[in-house]
XYZ file of C-alpha atoms in Angstrom:
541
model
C 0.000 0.000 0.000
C 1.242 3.491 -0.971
C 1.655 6.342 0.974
C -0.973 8.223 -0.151
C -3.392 5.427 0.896
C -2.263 4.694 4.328
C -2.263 8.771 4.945
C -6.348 8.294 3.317
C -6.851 5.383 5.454
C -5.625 6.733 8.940
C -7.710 9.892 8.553
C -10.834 8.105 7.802
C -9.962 6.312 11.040
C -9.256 9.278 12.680
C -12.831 10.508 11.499
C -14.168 7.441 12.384
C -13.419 7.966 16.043
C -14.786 11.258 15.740
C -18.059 10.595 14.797
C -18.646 7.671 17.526
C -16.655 9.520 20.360
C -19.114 10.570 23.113
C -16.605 12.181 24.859
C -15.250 16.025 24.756
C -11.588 14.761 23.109
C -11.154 15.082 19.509
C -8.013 14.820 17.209
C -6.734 16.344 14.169
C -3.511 15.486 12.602
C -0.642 17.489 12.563
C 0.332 18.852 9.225
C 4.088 19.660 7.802
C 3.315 23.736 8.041
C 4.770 26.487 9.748
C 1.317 27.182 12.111
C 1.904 23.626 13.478
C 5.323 23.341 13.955
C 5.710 27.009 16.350
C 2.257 25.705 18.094
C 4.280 22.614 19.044
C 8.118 24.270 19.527
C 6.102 26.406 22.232
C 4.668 23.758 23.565
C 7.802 21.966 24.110
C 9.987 25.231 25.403
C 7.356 25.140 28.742
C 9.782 25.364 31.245
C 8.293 22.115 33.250
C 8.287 20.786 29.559
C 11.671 21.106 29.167
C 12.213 19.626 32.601
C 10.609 16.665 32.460
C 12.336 16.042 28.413
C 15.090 14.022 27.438
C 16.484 17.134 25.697
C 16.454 20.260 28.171
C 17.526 22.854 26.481
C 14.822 25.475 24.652
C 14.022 24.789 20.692
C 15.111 27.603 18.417
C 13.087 27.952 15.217
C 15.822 27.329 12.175
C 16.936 24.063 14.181
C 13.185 22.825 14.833
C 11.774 23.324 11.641
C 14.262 20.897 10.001
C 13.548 18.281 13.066
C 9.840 18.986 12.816
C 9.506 18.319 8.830
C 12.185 15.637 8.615
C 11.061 13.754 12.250
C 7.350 14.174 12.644
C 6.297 13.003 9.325
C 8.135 9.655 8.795
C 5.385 7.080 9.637
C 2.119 8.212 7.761
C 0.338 5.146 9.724
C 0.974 6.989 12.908
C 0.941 10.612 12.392
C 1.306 12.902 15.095
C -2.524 14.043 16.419
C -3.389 17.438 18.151
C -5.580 16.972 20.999
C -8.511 19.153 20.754
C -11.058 20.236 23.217
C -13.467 22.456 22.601
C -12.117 23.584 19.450
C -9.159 23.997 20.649
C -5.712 22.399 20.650
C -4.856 21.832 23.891
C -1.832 19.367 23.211
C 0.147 16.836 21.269
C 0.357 13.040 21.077
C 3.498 11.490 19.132
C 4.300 8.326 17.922
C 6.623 5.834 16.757
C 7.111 2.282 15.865
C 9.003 -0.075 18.425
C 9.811 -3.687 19.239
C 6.935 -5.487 20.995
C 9.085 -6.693 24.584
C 6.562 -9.755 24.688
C 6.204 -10.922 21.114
C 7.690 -10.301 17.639
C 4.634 -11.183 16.471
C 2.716 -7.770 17.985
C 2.926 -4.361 16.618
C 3.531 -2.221 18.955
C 4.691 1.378 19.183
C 5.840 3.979 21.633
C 3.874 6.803 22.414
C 4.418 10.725 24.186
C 1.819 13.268 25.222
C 2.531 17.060 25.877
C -0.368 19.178 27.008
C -0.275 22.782 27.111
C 0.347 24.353 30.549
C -3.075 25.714 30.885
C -4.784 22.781 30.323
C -3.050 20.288 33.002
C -4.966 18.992 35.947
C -7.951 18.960 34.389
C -7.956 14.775 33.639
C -7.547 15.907 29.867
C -4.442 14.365 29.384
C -5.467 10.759 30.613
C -8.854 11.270 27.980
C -6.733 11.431 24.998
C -4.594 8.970 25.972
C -7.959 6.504 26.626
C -9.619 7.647 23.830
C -7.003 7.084 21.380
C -6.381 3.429 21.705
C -9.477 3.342 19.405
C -7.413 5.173 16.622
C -4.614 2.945 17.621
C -6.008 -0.350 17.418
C -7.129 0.389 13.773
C -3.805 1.242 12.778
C -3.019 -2.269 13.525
C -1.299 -1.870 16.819
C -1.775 -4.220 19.918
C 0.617 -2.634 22.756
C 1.703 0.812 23.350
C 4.575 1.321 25.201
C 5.530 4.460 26.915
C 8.691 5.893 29.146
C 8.348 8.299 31.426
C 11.281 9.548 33.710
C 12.165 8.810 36.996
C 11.521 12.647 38.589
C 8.029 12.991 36.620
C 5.554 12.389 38.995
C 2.650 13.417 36.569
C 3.574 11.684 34.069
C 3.582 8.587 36.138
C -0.096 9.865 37.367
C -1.217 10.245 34.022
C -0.217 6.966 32.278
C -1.282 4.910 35.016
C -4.392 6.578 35.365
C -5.155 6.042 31.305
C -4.604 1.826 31.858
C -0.969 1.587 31.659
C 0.927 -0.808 33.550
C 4.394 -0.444 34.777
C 6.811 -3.124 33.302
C 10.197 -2.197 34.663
C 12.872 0.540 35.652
C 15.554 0.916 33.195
C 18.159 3.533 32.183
C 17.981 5.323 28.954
C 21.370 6.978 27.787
C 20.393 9.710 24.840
C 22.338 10.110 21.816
C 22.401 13.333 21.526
C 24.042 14.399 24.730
C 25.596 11.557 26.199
C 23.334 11.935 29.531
C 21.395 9.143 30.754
C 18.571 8.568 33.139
C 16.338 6.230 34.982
C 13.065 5.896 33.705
C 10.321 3.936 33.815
C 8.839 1.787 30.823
C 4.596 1.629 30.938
C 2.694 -0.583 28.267
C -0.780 -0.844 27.590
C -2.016 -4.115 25.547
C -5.163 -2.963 22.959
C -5.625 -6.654 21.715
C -5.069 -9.919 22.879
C -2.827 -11.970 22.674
C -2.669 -13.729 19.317
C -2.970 -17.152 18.363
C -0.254 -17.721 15.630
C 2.283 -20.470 15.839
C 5.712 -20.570 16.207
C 6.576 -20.667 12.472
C 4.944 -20.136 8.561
C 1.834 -22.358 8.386
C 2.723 -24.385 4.959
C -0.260 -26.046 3.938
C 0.305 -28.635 1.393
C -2.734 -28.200 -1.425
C -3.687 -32.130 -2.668
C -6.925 -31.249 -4.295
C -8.246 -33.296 -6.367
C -4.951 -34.318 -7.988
C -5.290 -37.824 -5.986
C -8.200 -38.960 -8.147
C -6.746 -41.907 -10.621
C -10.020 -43.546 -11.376
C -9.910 -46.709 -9.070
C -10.682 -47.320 -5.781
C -6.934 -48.845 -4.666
C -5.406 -46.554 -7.419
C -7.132 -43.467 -5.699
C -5.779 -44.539 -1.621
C -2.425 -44.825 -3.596
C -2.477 -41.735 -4.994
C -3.983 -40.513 -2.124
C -0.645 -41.804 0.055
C 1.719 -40.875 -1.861
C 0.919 -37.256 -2.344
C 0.720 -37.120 1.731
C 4.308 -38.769 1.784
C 5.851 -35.970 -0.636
C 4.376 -33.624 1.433
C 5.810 -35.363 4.323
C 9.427 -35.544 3.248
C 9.258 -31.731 1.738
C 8.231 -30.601 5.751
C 5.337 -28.968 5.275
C 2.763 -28.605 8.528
C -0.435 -30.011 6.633
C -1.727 -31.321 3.774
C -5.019 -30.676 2.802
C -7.748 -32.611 0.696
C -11.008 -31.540 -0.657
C -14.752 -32.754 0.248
C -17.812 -31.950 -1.655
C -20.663 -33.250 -3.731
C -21.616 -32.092 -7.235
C -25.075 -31.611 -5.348
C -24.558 -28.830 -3.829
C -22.176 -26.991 -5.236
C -23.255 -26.023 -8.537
C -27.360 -26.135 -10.170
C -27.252 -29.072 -12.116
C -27.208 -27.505 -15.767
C -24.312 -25.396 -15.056
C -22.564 -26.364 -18.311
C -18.376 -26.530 -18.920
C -15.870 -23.878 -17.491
C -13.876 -22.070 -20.415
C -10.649 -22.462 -18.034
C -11.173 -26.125 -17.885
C -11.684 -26.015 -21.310
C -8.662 -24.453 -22.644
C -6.541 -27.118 -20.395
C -8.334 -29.767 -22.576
C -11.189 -30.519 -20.196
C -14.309 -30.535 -22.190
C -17.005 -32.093 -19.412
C -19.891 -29.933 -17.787
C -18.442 -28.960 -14.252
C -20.921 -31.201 -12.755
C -19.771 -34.112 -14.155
C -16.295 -33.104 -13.213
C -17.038 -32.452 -9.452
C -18.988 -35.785 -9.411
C -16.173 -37.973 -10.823
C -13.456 -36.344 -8.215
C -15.416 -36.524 -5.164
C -13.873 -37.835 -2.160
C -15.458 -40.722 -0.438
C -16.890 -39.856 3.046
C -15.043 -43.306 3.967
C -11.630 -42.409 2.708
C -11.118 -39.130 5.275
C -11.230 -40.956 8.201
C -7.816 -43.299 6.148
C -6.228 -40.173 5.326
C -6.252 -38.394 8.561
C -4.687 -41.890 9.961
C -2.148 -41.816 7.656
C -1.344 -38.257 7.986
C -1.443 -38.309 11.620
C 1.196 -41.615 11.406
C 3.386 -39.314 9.191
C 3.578 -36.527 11.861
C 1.568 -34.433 9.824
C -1.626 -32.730 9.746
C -4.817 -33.383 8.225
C -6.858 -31.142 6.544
C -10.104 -31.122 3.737
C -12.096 -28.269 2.774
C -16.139 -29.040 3.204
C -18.207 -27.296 0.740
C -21.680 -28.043 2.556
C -23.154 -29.072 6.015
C -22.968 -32.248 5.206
C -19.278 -32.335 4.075
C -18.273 -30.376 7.413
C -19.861 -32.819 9.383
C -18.223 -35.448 7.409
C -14.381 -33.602 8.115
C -15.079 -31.924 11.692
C -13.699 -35.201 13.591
C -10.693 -35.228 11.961
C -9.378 -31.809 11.212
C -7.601 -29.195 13.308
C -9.189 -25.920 11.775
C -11.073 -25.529 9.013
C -10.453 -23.955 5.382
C -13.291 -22.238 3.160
C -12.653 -21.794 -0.360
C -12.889 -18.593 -1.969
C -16.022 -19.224 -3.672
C -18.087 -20.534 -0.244
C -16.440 -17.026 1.394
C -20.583 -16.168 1.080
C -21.917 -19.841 2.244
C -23.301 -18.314 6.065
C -24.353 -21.830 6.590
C -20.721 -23.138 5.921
C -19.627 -19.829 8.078
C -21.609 -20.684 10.676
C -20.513 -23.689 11.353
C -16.857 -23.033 11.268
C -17.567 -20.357 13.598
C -19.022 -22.485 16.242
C -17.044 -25.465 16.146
C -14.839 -23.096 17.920
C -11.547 -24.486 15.759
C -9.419 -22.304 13.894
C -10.611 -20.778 10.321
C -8.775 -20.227 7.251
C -10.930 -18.017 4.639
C -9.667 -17.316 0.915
C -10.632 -14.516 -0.406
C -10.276 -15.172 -4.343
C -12.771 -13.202 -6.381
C -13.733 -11.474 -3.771
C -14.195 -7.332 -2.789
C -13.938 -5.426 0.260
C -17.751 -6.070 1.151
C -17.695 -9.653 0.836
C -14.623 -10.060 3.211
C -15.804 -7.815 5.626
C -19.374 -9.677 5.860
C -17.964 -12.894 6.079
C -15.465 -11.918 8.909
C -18.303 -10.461 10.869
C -20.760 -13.624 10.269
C -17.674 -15.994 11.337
C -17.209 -13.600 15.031
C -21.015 -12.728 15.098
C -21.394 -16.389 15.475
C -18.468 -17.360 17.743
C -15.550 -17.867 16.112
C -12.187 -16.908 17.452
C -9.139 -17.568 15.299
C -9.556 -16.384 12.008
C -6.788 -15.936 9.161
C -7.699 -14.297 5.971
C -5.867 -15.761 2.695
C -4.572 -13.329 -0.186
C -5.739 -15.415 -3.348
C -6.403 -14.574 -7.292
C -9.178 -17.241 -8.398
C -7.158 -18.190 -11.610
C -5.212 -21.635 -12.567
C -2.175 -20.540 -12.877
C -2.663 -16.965 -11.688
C -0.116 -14.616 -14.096
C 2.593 -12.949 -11.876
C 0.415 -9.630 -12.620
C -2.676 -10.733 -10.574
C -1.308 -11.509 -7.571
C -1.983 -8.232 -5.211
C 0.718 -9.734 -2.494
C 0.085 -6.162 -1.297
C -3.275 -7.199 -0.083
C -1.306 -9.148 2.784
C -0.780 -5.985 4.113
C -4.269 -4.355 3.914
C -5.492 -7.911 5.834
C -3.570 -7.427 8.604
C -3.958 -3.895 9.057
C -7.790 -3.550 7.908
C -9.595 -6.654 9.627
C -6.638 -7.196 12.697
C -6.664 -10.803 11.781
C -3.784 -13.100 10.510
C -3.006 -13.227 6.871
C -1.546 -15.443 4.384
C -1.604 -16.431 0.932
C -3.077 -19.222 -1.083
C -0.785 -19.177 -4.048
C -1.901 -20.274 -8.107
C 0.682 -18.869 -9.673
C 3.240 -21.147 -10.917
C 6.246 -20.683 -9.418
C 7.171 -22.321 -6.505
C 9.023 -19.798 -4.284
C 8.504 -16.163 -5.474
C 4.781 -15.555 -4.607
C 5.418 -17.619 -1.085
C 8.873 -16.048 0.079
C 7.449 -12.633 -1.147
C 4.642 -12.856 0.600
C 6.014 -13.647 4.209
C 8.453 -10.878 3.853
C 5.077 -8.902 3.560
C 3.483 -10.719 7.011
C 2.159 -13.764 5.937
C 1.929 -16.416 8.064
C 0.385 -18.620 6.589
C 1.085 -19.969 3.083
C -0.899 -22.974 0.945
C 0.420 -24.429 -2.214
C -0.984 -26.971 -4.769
C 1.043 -30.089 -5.890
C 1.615 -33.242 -7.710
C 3.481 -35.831 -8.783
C 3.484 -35.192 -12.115
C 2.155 -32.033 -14.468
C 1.240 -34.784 -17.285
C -1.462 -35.968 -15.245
C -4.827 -36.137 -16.367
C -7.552 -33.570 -14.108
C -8.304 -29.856 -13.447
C -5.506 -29.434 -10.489
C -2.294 -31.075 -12.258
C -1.422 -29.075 -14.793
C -0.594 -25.785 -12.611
C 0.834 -27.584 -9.339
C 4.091 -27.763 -8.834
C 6.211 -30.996 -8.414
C 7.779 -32.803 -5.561
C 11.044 -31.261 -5.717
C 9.784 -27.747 -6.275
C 7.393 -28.307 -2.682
C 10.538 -29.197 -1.004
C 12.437 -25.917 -2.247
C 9.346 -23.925 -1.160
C 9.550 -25.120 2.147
C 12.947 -24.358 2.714
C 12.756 -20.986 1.019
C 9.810 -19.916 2.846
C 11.945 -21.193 6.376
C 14.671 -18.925 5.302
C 12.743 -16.465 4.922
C 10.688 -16.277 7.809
C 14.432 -16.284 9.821
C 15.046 -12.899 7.631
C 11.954 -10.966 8.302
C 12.689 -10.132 11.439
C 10.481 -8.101 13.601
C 9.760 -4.942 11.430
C 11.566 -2.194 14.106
C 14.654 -0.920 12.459
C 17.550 -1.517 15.721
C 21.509 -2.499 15.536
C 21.159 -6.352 15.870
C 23.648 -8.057 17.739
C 25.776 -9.270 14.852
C 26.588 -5.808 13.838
C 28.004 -4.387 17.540
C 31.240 -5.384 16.360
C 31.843 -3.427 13.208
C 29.506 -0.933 14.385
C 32.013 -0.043 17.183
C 34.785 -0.608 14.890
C 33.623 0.981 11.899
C 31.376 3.493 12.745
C 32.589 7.409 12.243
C 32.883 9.312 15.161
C 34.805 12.773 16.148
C 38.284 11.055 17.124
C 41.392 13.281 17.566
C 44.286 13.271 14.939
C 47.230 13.649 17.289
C 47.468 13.702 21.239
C 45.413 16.942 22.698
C 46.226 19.049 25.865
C 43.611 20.356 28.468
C 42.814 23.899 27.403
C 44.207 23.352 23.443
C 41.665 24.783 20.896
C 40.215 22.178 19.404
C 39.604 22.235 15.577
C 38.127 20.060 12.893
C 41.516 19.395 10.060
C 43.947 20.285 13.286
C 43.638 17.877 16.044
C 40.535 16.092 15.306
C 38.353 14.633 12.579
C 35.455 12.326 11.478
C 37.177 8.938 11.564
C 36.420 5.095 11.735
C 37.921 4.660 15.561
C 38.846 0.670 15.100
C 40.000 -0.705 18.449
C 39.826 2.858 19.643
C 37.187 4.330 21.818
C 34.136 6.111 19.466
C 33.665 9.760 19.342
C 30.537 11.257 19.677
C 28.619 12.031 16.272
C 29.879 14.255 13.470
C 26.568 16.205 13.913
C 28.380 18.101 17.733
C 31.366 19.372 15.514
C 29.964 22.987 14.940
C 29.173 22.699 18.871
C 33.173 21.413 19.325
C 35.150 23.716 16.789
C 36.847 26.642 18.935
C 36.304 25.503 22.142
C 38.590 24.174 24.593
C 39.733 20.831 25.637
C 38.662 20.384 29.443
C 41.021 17.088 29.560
C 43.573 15.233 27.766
C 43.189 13.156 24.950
C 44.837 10.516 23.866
C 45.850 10.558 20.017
C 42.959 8.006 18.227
C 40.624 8.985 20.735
C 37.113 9.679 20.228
C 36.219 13.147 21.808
C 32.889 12.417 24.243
C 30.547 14.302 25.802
C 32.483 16.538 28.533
C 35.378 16.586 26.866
C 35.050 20.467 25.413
C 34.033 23.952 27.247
C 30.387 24.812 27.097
C-alpha cells in the first residue's frame, strides 16, 4: 500500500473515532506547516516541559523546523494528532514504531503526550490517551509502550491513570548528549494476545490431484501425495470434500478455463467424478497423523463439514463458499481455527464474512490473499493485499498461491506478514484432471519449504535496531569525532587540526559528526589521547 493510501486510510480512522466519540476529546492530525510546527516548539519550550524532556535545552526555530519536517512526518500510519477540546488544541500526542518486549509477532509502538500548561490537571491528558487506543487499534497496533522519567511524577499519574501498567525501571542513555537517566517503561495491551504459531503455516494443497479412477489406485495416490508432502516438511496437507449436489445447479454447463486445459465435461460431471469418499477421510487423517503431519479437507456443505469436523484441526473455506453463512456458521461455532480465501472477492464480501464468522463465535480467524485463476499470471497476484489484511480486519493473513512458481509468490509474501502460506502439488504435471497441470512438483514443494523457512528467519520483527551481529563493526567501523594527534587540556580544538570524522577501530568512538559545529573553537577540558574519540564533557560549554 502506498503512501498516499495509508495517509487516506488513517484519517478516515481518525474521522471514524470522531463521529462515535461521546466524549469532549477530539483529534486532528498534525500537518508539515509552519502554524503547526511554532504551536508545538512552544509547547515543548514550557519550562516544566523542558524539565521533564530528554532534551532540556529550549528549541530555536531554524533548528526545529528541520527536526519537525524531517522527524514528525516519517510514519504516515501513525501521524502525530493534536488533541482538541473544545475547538481547541490543547496538546500533542506522538508516535513511533518499536519492538513489541513480549512478542515479535505484535505491533507495537511507543507513544508521548505534551499538554499545554493551561490545560493540566484537568484529567484531559489521561482522555486522549484513553480515547485514542481506538485510533490505535485500527492502525493495527496491539501494545503501546511508553517511558516516562524517573523525577516525573505526573507523568507517572497520568499513564497509570489512562490503563498503563508499569513493566520495569531501566536507564535510557540519549544520543544526543551523552546523559542518561532512569526511567520507567509503561505498556498498555489494545488486543489480545494472538494465536499464531511458532513458524509459517505451509499447507500442502492435494486437491483433487489424488483422483486416478480406481478405488486402490485413488488410496495410492492418495498416500503418496501425503508422503511428498511429508518428506518436503510442510505442517499439513489438505484434501477436498464436496458433492456435485450442492455446489453447482445441475445444468451449469463446462468452465472455459477447464476447457482451454483440454477438459471438455460440464463442471458437474467433473465435481462428481473427483469426489472424495466420506469413507476415505477418516484413512487419510490416519495416515497423515502416522506421518507426523496434519490433516486437513475443505467441506463445501453441512454435510461435508460434518463429514471432516472429527478429523481436522481448523477448518479452510474456499474462496467461492467465502458467502456460504451456513458453511460460516458452522466453522464459527465449532470453535476451531478458520482459514478463509478470499479469491474473487471485494472489500464487502470479506468484511461480511469476517463479521458472520465472530457474530457467530468464532475466534481464530486468518484471511488468505488469493487470485481465483489456474495458474494466476505474476500480474494478478496483489501480495500487497497481505498488508491491507492485517492492518484492515486485525486478523492473521496469508496467501493461497496459483501462480506457478514455486518460491517467489510464497517467500514474497512472508516478507510482507504472511503467516500462513498454501500451495498446490503433484506428482506429475502430465497428469490427467483440473488441479495437475498448474501444481508444482515434488522437488519444487521441497524448495518452497525451505525458502519460505529462510525467509521467515530474515523478516525479522519490522523495528529498524543495531542487531547483535553488527556491535562489532559498528564499534569498529562506525565514524565518530576522534582526535588526529594527542590533545592538551585547554588546546583549541579544531576540525583538520587535532581532530576529525574517523572510523575509531580498536579505539574508543567519538561522539557524532553532527556536535562538531558545537566542538570547533572551544577548549579541551582534559587530555586526549591521540585516536581517541572526543565524548561528551570533553570540550568547554
Amino acid at each position: 500500500m502506498d503512501r498516499r493510501k495509508r495517509t487516506h486510510t488513517t484519517e478516515k480512522n481518525l474521522n471514524e473515532l470522531k463521529m462515535t466519540s461521546n466524549r469532549k476529546i477530539t483529534y486532528e492530525i498534525v500537518r508539515p506547516i509552519e502554524d503547526h510546527a511554532r504551536v508545538i516548539m512552544d509547547w515543548r519550550n514550557d519550562p516544566v516541559t523542558l524539565a521533564m524532556s530528554y532534551h532540556d535545552q529550549p528549541k530555536v526555530w531554524n533548528a526545529f523546523w528541520e527536526e519537525f519536517r524531517f522527524e514528525y512526518f516519517s510514519i504516515p500510519e501513525l501521524p502525530s494528532l493534536f488533541v482538541i477540546c473544545e475547538g481547541k488544541r490543547i496538546g500533542l500526542l506522538r508516535f513511533k514504531p518499536v519492538e513489541s518486549l513480549t512478542s515479535l509477532e505484535r505491533k507495537s509502538c511507543e507513544i508521548s503526550i505534551n499538554i499545554a500548561s493551561e490545560y493540566r490537571a484537568k484529567g484531559l491528558g489521561t482522555l486522549a490517551l484513553t480515547e485514542v487506543c481506538d485510533w490505535l487499534m485500527q492502525q493495527g497496533i496491539d501494545d503501546v509502550y511508553a517511558e516516562v522519567k524517573e523525577n516525573n511524577t505526573a507523568s507517572h499519574k497520568l499513564f497509570t491513570a489512562a490503563g498503563y501498567q508499569e513493566l520495569e525501571k531501566q536507564t535510557r542513555t540519549v544520543n544526543d548528549t551523552g546523559k542518561t537517566f532512569a526511567i520507567s517503561v509503561y505498556i498498555k495491551k489494545l488486543a489480545a494476545e494472538k494465536t499464531t504459531q511458532d513458524q509459517v503455516f505451509i499447507i500442502a494443497e492435494a486437491g483433487s490431484n489424488w483422483r486416478m479412477g480406481s478405488t486402490r489406485r485413488d488410496h495410492a495416490m492418495a498416500k503418496s501425495l501425503i508422503d511428498v508432502a511429508i518428506e518436503a516438511g510442510v505442517d499439513a496437507v489438505k484434501f477436498q470434500t464436496y458433492r456435485p449436489e450442492t455446489i453447482y445447479v445441475h445444468n451449469a454447463g463446462q468452465s472455459n478455463y477447464l476447457a482451454e486445459a483440454g477438459i471438455q465435461e460440464d463442471i458437474s460431471s467433473i465435481f462428481s467424478d473427483l469426489a472424495m469418499p466420506y469413507d476415505m477421510i477418516h484413512e487419510l487423517a490416519d495416515y497423515c497423523k502416522k506421518g507426523g503431519v496434519e490433516f486437513m479437507s475443505t467441506p463445501f456443505s453441512e454435510n461435508d463439514f460434518n463429514a471432516v469436523d472429527p478429523y481436522v484441526r481448523r477448518h479452510k473455506i474456499a474462496s467461492y463458499e467465502i458467502s456460504h453463512i451456513r458453511l460460516i456458521e458452522l466453522v464459527a461455532k465449532s470453535g476451531k481455527p478458520a482459514i478463509f480465501s478470499t479469491g474473487a472477492a471485494d472489500e464487502e464480501d470479506i468484511s461480511w464474512a469476517v463479521r458472520t464468522f465472530f457474530q457467530n463465535g468464532g475466534r481464530d480467524l486468518t484471511l488468505l490473499q488469493c487470485t481465483a485463476k489456474y495458474p494466476a499470471e505474476p500480474e494478478s497476484m496483489n501480495l500487497d493485499v497481505v498488508r491491507w489484511i492485517q492492518s484492515h480486519y486485525h486478523v492473521n493473513a496469508g496467501l493461497s498461491d496459483h501462480s506457478r512458481h514455486p518460491i517467489i509468490g510464497p517467500v514474497s509474501a512472508v516478507a510482507l506478514g504472511a503467516s500462513v502460506i498454501e500451495k498446490h502439488f503433484t506428482l506429475s504435471n502430465k497428469l490427467p484432471g483440473p488441479d495437475h497441470f498448474f501444481a508444482i512438483l515434488p522437488h519444487e514443494l521441497k524448495e518452497m519449504v525451505e525458502a519460505i523457512r529462510l525467509a521467515e528467519r530474515m523478516r525479522g520483527s519490522g523495528v529498524k535496531i543495531v542487531q547483535e551481529p553488527e556491535n562489532e563493526l559498528r564499534l569498529f567501523a562506525r565514524r565518530g569525532v576522534q582526535a588526529l594527534h594527542a590533545i592538551k587540556a585547554g588546546d583549541l580544538l579544531s576540525e583538520g587540526k587535532n581532530l576529525a570524522i574517523l572510523r575509531p577501530g580498536n579505539q574508543e568512538l567519538g561522539v557524532h559528526p553532527k556536535f562538531l559545529v558545537e566542538i570547533e573553537g572551544k577548549k579541551a577540558t582534559c587530555d586526549i589521547k591521540a585516536g581517541s574519540g572526543i565524548k561528551h564533557g570533553d570540550w568547554s560549554k
